Short mmCIF file of C-alpha atoms and ligand atoms in Angstrom, two decimals:
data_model
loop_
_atom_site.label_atom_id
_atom_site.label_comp_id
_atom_site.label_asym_id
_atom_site.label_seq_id
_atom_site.Cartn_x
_atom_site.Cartn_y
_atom_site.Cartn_z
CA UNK A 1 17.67 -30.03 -14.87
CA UNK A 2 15.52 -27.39 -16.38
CA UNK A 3 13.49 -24.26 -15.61
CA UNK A 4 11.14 -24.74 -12.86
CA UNK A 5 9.09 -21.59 -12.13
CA UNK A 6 7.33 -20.93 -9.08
CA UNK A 7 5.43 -17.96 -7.16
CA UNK A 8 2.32 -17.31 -5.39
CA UNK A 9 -0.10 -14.90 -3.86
CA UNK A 10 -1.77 -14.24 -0.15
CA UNK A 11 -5.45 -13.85 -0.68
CA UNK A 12 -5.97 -10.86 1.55
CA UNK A 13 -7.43 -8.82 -0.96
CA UNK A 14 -7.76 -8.09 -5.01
CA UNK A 15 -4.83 -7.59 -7.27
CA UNK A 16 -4.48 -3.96 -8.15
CA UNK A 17 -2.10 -2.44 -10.52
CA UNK A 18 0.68 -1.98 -8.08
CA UNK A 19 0.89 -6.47 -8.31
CA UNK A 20 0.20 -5.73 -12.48
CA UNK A 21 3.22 -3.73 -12.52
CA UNK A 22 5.08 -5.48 -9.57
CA UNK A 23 4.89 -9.16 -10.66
CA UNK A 24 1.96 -10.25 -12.79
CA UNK A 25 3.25 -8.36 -15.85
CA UNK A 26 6.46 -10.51 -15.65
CA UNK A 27 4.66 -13.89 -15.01
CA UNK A 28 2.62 -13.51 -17.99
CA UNK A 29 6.19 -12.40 -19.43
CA UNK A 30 7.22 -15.45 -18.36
CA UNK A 31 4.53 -17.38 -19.51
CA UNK A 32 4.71 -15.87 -23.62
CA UNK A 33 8.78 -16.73 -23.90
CA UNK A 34 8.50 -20.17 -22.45
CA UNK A 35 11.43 -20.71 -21.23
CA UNK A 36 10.65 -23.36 -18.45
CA UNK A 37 9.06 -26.75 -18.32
CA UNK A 38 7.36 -26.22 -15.67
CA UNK A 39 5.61 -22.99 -14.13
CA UNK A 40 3.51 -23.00 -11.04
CA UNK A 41 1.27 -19.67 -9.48
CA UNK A 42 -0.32 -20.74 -6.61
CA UNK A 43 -2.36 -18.91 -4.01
CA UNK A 44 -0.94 -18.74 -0.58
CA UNK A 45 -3.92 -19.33 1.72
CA UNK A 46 -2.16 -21.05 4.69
CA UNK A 47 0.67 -18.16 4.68
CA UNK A 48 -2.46 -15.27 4.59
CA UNK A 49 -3.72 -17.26 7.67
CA UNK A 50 -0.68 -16.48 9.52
CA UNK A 51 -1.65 -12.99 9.66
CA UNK A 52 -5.77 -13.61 9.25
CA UNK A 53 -6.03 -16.33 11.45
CA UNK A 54 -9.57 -14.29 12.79
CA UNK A 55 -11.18 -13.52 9.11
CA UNK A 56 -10.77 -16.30 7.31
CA UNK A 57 -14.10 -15.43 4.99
CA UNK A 58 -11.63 -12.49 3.82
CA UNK A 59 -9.16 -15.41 3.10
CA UNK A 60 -12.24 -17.61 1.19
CA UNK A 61 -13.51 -14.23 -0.88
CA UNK A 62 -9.87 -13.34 -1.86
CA UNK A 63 -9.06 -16.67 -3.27
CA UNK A 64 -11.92 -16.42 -5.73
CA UNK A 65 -11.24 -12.46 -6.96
CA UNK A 66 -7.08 -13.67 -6.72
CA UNK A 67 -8.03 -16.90 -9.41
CA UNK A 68 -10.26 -14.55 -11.41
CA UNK A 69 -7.20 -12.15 -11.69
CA UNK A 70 -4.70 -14.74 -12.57
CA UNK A 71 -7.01 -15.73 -16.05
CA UNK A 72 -8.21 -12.24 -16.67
CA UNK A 73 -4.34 -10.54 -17.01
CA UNK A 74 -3.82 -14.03 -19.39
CA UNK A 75 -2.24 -16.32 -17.25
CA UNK A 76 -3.14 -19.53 -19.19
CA UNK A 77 -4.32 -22.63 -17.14
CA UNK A 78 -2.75 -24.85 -19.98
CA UNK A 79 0.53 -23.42 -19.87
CA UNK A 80 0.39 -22.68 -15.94
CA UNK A 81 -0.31 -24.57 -13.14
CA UNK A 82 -2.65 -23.07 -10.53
CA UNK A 83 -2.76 -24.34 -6.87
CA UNK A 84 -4.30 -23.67 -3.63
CA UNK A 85 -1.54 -23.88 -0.54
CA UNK A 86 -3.98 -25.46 2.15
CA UNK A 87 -5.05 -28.16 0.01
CA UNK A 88 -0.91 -29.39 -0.47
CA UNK A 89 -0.72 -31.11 2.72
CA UNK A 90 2.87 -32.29 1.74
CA UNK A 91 3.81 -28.55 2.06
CA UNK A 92 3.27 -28.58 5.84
CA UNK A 93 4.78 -32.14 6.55
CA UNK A 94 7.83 -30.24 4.99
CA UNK A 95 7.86 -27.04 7.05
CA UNK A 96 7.85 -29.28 10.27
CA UNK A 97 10.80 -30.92 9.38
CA UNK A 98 12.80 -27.78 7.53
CA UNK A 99 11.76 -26.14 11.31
CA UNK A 100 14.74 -27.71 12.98
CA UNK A 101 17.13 -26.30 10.90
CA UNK A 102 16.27 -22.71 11.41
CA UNK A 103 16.75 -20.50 14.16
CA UNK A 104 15.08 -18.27 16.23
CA UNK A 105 16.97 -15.48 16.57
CA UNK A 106 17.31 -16.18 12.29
CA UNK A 107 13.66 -15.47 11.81
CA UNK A 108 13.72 -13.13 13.88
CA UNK A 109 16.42 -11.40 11.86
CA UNK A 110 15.01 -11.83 8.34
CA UNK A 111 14.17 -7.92 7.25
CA UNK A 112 10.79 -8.48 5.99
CA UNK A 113 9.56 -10.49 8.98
CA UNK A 114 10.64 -7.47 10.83
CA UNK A 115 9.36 -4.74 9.00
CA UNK A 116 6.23 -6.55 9.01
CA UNK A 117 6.47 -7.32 12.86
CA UNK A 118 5.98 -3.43 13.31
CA UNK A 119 3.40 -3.10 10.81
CA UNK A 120 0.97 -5.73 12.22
CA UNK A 121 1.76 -3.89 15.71
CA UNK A 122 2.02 -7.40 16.69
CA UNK A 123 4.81 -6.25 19.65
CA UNK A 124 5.71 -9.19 21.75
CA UNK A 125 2.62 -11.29 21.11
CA UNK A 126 3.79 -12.56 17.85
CA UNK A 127 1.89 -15.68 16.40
CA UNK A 128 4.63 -18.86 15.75
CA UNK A 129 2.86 -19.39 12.84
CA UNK A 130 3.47 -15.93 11.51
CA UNK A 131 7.15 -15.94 12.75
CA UNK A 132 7.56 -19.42 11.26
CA UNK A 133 5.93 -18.47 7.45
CA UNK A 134 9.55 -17.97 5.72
CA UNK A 135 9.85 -21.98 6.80
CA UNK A 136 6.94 -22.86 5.12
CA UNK A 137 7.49 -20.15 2.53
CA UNK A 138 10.74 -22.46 1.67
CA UNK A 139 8.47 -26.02 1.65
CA UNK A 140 6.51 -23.75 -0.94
CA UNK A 141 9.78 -23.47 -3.15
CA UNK A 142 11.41 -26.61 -2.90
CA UNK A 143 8.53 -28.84 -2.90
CA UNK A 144 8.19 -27.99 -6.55
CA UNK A 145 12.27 -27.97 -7.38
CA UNK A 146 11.84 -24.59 -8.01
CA UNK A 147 15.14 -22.94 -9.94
CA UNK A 148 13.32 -19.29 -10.44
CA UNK A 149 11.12 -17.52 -8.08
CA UNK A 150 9.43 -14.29 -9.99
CA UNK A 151 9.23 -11.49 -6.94
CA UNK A 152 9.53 -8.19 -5.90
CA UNK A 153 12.17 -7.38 -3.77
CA UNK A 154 10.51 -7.30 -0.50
CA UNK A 155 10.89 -11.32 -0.57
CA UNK A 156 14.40 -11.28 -1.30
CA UNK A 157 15.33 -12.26 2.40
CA UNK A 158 12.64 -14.82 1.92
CA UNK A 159 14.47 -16.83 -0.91
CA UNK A 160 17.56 -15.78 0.86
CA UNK A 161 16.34 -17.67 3.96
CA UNK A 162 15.11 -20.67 1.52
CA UNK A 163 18.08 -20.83 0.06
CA UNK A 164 19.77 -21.12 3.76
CA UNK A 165 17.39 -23.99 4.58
CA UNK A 166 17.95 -25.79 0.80
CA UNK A 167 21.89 -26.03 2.28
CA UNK A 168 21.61 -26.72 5.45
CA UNK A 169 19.54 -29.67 4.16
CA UNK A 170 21.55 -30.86 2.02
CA UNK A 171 24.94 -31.02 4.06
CA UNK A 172 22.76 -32.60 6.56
CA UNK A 173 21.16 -35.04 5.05
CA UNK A 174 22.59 -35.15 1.26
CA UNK A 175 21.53 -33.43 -1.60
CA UNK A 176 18.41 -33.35 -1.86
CA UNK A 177 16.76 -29.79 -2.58
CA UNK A 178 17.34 -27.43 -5.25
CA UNK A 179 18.51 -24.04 -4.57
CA UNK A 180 16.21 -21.82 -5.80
CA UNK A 181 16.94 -18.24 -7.30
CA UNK A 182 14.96 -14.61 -7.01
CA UNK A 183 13.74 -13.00 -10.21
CA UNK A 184 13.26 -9.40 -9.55
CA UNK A 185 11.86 -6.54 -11.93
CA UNK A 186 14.81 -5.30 -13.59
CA UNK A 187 13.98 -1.34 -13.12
CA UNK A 188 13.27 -1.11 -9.79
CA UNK A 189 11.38 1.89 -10.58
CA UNK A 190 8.72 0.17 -12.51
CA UNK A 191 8.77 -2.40 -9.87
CA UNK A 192 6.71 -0.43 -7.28
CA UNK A 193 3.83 1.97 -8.01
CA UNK A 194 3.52 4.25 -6.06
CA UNK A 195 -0.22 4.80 -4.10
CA UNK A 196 -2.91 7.29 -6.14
CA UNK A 197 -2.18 9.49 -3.31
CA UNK A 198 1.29 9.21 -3.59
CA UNK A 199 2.31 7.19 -0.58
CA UNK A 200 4.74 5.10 -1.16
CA UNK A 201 2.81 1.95 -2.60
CA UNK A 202 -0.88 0.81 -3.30
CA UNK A 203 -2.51 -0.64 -0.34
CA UNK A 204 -5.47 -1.88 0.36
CA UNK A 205 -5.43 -0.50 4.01
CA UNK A 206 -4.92 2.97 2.54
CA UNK A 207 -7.94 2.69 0.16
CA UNK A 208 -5.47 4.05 -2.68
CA UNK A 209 -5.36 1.27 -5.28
CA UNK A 210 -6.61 0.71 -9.04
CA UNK A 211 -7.68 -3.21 -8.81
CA UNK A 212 -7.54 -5.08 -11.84
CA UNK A 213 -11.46 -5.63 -11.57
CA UNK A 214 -12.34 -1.77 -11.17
CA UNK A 215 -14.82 -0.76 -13.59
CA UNK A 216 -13.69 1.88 -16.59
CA UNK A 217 -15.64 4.58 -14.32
CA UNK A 218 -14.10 3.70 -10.71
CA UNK A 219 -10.35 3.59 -12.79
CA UNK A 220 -11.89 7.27 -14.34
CA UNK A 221 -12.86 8.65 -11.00
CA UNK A 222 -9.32 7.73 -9.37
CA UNK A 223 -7.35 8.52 -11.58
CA UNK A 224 -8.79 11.85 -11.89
CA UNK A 225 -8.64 12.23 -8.45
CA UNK A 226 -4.94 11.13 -8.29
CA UNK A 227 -2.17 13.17 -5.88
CA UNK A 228 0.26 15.35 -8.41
CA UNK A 229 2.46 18.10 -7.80
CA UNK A 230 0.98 19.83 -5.21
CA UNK A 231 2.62 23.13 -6.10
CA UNK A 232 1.27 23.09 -9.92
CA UNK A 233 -1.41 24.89 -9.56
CA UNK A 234 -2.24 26.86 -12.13
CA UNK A 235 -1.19 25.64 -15.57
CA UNK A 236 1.23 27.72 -16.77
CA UNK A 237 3.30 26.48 -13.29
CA UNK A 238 6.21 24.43 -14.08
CA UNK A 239 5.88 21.30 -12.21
CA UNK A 240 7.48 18.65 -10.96
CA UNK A 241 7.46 15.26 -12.40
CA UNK A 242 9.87 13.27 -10.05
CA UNK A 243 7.66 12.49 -7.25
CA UNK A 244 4.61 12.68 -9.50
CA UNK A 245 2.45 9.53 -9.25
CA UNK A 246 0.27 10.91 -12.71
CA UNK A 247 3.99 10.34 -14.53
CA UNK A 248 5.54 7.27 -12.39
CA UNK A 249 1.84 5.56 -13.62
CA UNK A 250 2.75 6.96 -17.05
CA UNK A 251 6.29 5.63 -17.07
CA UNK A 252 5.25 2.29 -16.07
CA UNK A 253 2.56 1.86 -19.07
CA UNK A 254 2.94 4.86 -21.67
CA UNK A 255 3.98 3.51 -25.10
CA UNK A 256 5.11 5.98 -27.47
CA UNK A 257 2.07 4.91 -29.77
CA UNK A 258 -1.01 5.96 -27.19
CA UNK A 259 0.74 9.35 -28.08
CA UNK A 260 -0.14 9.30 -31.59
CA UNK A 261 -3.49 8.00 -30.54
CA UNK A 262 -4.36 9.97 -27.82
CA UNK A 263 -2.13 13.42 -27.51
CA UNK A 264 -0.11 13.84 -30.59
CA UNK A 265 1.06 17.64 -29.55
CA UNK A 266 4.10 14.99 -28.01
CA UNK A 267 6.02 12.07 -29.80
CA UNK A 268 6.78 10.68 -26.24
CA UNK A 269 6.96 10.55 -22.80
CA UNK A 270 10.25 12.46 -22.48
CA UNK A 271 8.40 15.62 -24.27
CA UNK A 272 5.65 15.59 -22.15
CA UNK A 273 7.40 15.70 -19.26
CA UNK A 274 9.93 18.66 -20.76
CA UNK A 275 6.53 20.56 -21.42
CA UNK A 276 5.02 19.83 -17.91
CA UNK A 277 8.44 20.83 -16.01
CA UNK A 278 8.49 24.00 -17.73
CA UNK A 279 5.04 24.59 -17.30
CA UNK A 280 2.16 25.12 -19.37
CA UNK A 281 0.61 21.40 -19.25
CA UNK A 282 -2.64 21.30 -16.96
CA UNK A 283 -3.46 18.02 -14.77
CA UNK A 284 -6.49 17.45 -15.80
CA UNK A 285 -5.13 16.50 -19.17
CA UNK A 286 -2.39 14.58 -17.98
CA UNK A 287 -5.12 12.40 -16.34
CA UNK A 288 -6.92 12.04 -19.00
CA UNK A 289 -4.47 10.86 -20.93
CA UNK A 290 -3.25 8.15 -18.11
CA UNK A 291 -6.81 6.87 -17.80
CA UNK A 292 -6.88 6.31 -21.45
CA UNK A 293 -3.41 5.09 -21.69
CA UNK A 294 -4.71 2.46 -18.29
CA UNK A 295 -7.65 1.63 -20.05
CA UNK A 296 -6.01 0.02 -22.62
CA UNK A 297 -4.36 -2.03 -20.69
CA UNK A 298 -7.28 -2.40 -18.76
CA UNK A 299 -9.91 -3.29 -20.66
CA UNK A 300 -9.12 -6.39 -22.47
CA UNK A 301 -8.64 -7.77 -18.58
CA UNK A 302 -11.95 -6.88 -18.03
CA UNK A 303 -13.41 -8.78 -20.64
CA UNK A 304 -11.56 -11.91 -19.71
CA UNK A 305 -13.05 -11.33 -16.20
CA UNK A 306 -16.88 -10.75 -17.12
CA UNK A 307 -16.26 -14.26 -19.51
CA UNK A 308 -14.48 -16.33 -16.10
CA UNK A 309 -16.64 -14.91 -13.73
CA UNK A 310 -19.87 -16.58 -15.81
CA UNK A 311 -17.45 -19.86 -15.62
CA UNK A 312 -17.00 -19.61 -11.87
CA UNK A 313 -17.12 -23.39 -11.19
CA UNK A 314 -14.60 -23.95 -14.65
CA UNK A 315 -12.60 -21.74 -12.32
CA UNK A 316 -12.49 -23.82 -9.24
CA UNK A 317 -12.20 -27.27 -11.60
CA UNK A 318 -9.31 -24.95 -12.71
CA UNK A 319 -8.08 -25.30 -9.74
CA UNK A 320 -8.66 -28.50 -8.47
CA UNK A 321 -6.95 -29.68 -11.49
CA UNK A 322 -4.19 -27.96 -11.02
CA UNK A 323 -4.15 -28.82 -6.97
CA UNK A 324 -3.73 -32.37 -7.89
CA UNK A 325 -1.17 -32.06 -10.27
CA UNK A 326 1.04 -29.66 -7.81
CA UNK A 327 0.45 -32.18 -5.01
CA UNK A 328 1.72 -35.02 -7.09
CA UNK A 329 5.24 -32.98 -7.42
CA UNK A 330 5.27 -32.47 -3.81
CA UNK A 331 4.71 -35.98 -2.68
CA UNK A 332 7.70 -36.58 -4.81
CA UNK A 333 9.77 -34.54 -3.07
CA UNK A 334 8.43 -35.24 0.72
CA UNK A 335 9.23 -39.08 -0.10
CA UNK A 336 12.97 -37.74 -1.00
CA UNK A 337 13.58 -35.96 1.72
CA UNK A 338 11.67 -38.60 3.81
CA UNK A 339 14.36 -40.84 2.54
CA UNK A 340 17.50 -38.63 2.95
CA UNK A 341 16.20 -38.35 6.94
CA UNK A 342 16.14 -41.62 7.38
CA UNK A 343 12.57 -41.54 8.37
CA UNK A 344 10.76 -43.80 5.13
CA UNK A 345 10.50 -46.82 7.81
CA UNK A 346 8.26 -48.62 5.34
CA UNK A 347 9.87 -48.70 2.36
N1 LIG B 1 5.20 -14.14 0.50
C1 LIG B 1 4.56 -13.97 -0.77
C2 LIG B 1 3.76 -12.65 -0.71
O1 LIG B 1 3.52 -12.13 0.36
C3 LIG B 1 3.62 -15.09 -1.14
C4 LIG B 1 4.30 -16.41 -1.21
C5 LIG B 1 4.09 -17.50 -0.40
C6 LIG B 1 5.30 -16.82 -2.15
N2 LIG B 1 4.85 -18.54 -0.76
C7 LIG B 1 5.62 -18.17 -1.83
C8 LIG B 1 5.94 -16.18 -3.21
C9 LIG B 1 6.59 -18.86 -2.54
C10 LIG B 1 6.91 -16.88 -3.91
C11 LIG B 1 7.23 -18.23 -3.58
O2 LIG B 1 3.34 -12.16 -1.74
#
């Protein structure tokens, strides 16, 4: 059996640069080698309800801006397949059954359920369907035969508690399901960025994101406005680049060209930073050289978006399109594990 490659998205919000960097940049990645017969992005509407059960028009805006991110990076509906969760019935019919091989106290162990637990302040009045979402996270996976699941590393217990339920399964009932596999960013460094005010990632609770959509003037305005080294403060200061957001953004996009295009006093990244650490570099031309070094990157993405977002209903066909193809793969694999159970009385 081949590559099958499989990840999605809650619509809570826009993508920002912190998913670019995260994820997206290796899906599109992903998508250019073609290494896989099949690849599938979908957007996790159902699993955002767990935690939006009261604003679902936040769910309904989100899925719109998420779609009109996946084309503008370059995802490419002809080489991709786009789905919406909630309109894959199968996917639930699976997550019922998977539910009686899971435990409890085993959700209620799984890290990022936890950490997330405290987040939501949800105390002791946590929602089943929010405690249950790894189950259905794993109906997500294996409905599709998924062998690699692009993520960052927060959802490692979640394909970690997929994988649990792809065994279980299968000694139960015979094999059936595919054990799927994480595929994290490689430099774990460039797999978070941090917040522009330097918290530890971009949020859009803490109002401190870049989002892929941002005009060139809102990306100008934050990132001149960005957190640095608060005790650089006049330029001949040497300052610190370690904890620096204005450098962590420039590690995770600077190419050794925008130098020669934009700031040739340096051949790389690794002078600049000698320079700033000894002192003598100002912020404000730091920034300016990140926003034009973002831009780049940037701007092309916005162009895709202005040309999509005149296509809106193209978008949504998009969609559709891709809706029924995912739910044809996941009737597949509901009948097979309908089978293994026993439970296909009419066949
Ligand atoms: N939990 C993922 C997130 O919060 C979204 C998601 C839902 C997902 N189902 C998935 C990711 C299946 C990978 C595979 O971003």
């Amino acid at each position: 059996m081949g590559n099958i490659i499989l990840t999605g998205d809650r619509p809570t919000g826009k993508l920002h640069l912190g998913h670019y960097v995260g994820s997206l940049r290796s899906r599109l990645k992903l998508q250019e080698e073609g290494n896989y017969d099949e690849m599938y992005v979908f957007i996790a509407d159902v699993q955002a309800l767990t935690d939006h059960a009261k604003n679902p028009e936040i769910i309904k805006a989100s899925l719109r801006e998420v779609a009109l991110d996946y084309l503008s990076i370059g995802l490419d509906p002809n080489k991709v397949t786009f789905f919406i969760q909630s309109m894959v019935p199968e996917l639930s019919e699976l997550t019922i059954y998977y539910m009686n091989l899971v435990t409890l106290a085993r959700l209620e162990r799984n890290p990022t359920v936890k950490s997330e637990i405290k987040q939501k302040n949800f105390n002791n009045d946590i929602p089943v369907g929010f405690l249950n979402y790894p189950i259905s996270q794993a109906a997500d996976i294996t409905a599709f035969g998924a062998t690699i699941v692009p993520v960052g590393d927060d959802q490692l217990p979640m394909i970690e508690q997929a994988r649990e339920i792809v065994r279980s399964f299968n000694h139960l009932y015979g094999e059936t399901l595919v054990e799927p596999k994480a595929l994290v960013p490689e430099n774990k460094m460039l797999g978070r960025l941090p917040g522009l005010d330097g918290k530890a990632k971009m949020s859009k609770t803490l109002g401190n994101c870049i989002y892929l959509s941002d005009s060139s003037e809102e990306v100008k305005r934050k990132v001149m406005s960005m957190y640095t080294d608060p005790n650089h403060i006049k330029v001949e200061d040497p300052g610190n680049t370690k904890d620096n957001p204005v450098f962590l953004y420039l590690e995770a996009f600077v190419k050794d060209e925008h130098f020669k295009k934009y700031w040739d006093e340096y051949n790389n990244l690794d002078e600049l930073k000698a320079h700033y650490e000894r002192g003598g570099v100002g912020d404000m031309k730091v920034k300016k050289f990140l926003y034009q070094v973002i831009e780049e990157e940037l701007e092309p993405i916005r162009k895709r978006r202005a040309f999509w977002e005149t296509r809106i209903d193209e978008v949504y066909k998009i969609l559709e399109e891709g809706t029924k193809k995912a739910r044809k793969r996941a009737s597949k694999t509901l009948k097979d594990v309908k089978k293994a159970m026993q439970i296909n009385y009419f066949e």
